[in-house]
PDB file of C-alpha atoms in Angstrom:
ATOM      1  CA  UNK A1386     -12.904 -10.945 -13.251  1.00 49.00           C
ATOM      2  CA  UNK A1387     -13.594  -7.988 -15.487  1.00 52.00           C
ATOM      3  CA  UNK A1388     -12.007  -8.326 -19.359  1.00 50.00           C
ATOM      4  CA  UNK A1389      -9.307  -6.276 -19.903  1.00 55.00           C
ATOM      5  CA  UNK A1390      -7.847  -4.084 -22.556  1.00 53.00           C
ATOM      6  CA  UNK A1391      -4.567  -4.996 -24.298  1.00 53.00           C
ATOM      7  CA  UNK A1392      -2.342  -2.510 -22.553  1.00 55.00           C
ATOM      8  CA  UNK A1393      -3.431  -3.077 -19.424  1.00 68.00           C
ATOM      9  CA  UNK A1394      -0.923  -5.545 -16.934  1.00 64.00           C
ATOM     10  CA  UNK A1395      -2.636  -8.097 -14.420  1.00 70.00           C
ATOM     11  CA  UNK A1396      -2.512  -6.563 -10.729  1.00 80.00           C
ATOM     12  CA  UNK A1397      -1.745  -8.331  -7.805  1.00 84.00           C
ATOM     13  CA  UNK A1398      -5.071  -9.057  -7.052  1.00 85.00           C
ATOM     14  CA  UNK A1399      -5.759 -10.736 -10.450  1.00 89.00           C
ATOM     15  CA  UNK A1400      -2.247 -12.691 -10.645  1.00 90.00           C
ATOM     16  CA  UNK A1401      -3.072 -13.796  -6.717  1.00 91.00           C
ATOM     17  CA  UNK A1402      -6.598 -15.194  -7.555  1.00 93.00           C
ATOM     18  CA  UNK A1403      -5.691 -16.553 -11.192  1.00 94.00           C
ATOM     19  CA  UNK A1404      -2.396 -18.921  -9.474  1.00 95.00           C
ATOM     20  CA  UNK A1405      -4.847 -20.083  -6.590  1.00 97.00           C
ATOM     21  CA  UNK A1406      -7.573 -20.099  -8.368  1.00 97.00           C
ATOM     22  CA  UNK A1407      -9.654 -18.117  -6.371  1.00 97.00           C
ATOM     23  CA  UNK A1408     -12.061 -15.288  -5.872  1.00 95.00           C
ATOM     24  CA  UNK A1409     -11.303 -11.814  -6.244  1.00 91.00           C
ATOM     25  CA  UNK A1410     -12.280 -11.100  -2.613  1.00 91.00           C
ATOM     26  CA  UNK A1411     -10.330 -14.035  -1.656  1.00 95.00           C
ATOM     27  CA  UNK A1412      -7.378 -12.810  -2.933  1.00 91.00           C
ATOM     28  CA  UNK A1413      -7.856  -9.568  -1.522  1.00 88.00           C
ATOM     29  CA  UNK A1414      -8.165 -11.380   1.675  1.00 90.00           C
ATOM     30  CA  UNK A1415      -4.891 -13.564   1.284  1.00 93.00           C
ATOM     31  CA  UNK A1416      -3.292 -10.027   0.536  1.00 89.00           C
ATOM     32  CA  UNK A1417      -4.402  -7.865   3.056  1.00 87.00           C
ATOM     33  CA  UNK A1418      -3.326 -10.647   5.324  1.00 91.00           C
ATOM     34  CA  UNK A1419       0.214 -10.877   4.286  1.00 90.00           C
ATOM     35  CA  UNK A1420       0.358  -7.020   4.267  1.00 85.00           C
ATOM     36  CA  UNK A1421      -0.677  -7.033   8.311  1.00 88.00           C
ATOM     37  CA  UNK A1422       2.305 -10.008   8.338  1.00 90.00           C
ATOM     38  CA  UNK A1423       5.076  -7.996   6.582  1.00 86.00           C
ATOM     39  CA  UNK A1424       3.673  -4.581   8.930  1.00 85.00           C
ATOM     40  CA  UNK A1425       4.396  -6.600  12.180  1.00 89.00           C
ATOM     41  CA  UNK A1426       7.942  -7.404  10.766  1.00 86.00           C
ATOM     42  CA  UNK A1427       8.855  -4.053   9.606  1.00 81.00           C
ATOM     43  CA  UNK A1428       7.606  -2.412  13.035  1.00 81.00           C
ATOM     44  CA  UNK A1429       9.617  -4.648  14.947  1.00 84.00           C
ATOM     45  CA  UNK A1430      12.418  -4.235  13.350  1.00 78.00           C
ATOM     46  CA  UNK A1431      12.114  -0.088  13.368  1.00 76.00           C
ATOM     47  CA  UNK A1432      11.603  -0.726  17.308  1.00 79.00           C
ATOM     48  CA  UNK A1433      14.007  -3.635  18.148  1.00 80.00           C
ATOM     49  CA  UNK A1434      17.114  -1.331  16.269  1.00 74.00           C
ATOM     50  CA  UNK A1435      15.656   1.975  16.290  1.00 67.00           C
ATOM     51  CA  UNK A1436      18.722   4.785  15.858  1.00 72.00           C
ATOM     52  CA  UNK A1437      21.121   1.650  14.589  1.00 71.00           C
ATOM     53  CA  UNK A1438      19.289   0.754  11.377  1.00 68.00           C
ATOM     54  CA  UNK A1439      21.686   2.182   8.177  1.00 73.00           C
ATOM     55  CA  UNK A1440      20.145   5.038   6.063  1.00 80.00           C
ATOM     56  CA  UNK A1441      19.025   2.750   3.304  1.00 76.00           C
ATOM     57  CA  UNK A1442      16.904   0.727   5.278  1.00 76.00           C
ATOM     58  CA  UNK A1443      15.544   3.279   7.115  1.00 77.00           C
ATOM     59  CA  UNK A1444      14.843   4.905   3.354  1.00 83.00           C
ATOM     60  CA  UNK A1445      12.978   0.931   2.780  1.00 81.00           C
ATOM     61  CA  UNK A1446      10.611   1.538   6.123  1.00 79.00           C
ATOM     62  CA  UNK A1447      10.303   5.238   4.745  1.00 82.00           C
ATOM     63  CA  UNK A1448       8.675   3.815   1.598  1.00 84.00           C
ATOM     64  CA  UNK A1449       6.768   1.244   3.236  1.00 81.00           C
ATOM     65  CA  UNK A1450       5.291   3.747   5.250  1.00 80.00           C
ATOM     66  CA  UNK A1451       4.017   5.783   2.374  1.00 82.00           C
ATOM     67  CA  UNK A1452       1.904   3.053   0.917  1.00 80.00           C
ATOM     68  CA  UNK A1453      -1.566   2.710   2.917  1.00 80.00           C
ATOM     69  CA  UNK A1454      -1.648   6.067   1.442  1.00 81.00           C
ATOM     70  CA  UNK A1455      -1.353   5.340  -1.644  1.00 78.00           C
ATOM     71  CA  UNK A1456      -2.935   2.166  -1.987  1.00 77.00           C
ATOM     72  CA  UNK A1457      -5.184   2.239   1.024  1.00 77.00           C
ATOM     73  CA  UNK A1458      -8.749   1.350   1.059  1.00 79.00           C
ATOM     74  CA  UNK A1459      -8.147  -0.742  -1.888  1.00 75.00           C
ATOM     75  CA  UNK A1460      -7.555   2.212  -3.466  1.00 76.00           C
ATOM     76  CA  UNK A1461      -4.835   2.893  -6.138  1.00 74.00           C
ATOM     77  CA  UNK A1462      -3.764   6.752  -5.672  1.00 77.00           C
ATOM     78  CA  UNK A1463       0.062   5.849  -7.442  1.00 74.00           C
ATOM     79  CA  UNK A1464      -1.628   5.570 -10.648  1.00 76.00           C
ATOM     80  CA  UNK A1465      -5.002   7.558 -10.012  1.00 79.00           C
ATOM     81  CA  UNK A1466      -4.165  10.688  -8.084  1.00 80.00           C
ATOM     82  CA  UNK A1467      -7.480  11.902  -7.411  1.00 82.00           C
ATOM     83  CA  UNK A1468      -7.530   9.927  -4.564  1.00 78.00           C
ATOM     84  CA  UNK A1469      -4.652  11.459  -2.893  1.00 85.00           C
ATOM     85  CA  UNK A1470      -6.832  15.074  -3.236  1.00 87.00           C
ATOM     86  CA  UNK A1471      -8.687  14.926   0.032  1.00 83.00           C
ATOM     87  CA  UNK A1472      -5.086  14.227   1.432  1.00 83.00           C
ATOM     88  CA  UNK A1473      -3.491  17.283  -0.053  1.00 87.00           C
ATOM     89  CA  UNK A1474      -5.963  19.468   0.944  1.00 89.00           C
ATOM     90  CA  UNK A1475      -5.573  19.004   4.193  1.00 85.00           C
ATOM     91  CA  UNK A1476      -1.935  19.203   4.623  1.00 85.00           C
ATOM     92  CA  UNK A1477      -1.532  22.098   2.075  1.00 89.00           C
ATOM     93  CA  UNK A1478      -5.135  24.117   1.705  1.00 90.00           C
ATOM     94  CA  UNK A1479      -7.340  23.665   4.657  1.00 87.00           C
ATOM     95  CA  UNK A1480      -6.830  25.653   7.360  1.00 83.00           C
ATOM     96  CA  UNK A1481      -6.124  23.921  10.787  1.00 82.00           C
ATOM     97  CA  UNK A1482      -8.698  24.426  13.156  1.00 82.00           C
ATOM     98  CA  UNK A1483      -7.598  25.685  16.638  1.00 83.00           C
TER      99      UNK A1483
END
């Protein structure tokens, strides 16, 4: 793992491969599979009660939704936005071809 500064805060990554003493990639591994776990859960759920799920869990799926966009491709666009640029451009500046 790479040093880190004094104001920086461990990841999930880091804390994942530092309890099971593991690899980096390992971790990300261990992650990405739980994520796919947790996906299958939250889709069945949105399809098994559909119109009857209250407002503040459909605000919870809502959220979840939003996150392979920000933190997609292993990428972290909540804390560096630059990522999400491609993404506004083409919802807000590029035209839509027809």
């Amino acid at each position: 793992m790479q040093p880190r500064n004094n104001r920086d805060v461990a990841n999930c990554v880091e804390c994942y491969a530092s309890e099971h003493k593991v690899t980096e990639e390992v971790a990300f591994a261990a992650i990405d599979s739980m994520i796919e776990d947790e996906w299958k859960i939250t889709n069945q759920a949105r399809f098994k009660h559909g119109r009857e799920l209250l407002p503040a869990v459909q605000q919870v799926i809502n959220f979840t939704l939003s996150g392979p966009v920000y933190y997609g491709d292993r990428k972290d666009a909540f804390t560096f936005s630059s990522h999400l640029e491609d993404i506004i451009k083409s919802l807000f500046v590029n035209p839509i071809p027809i």
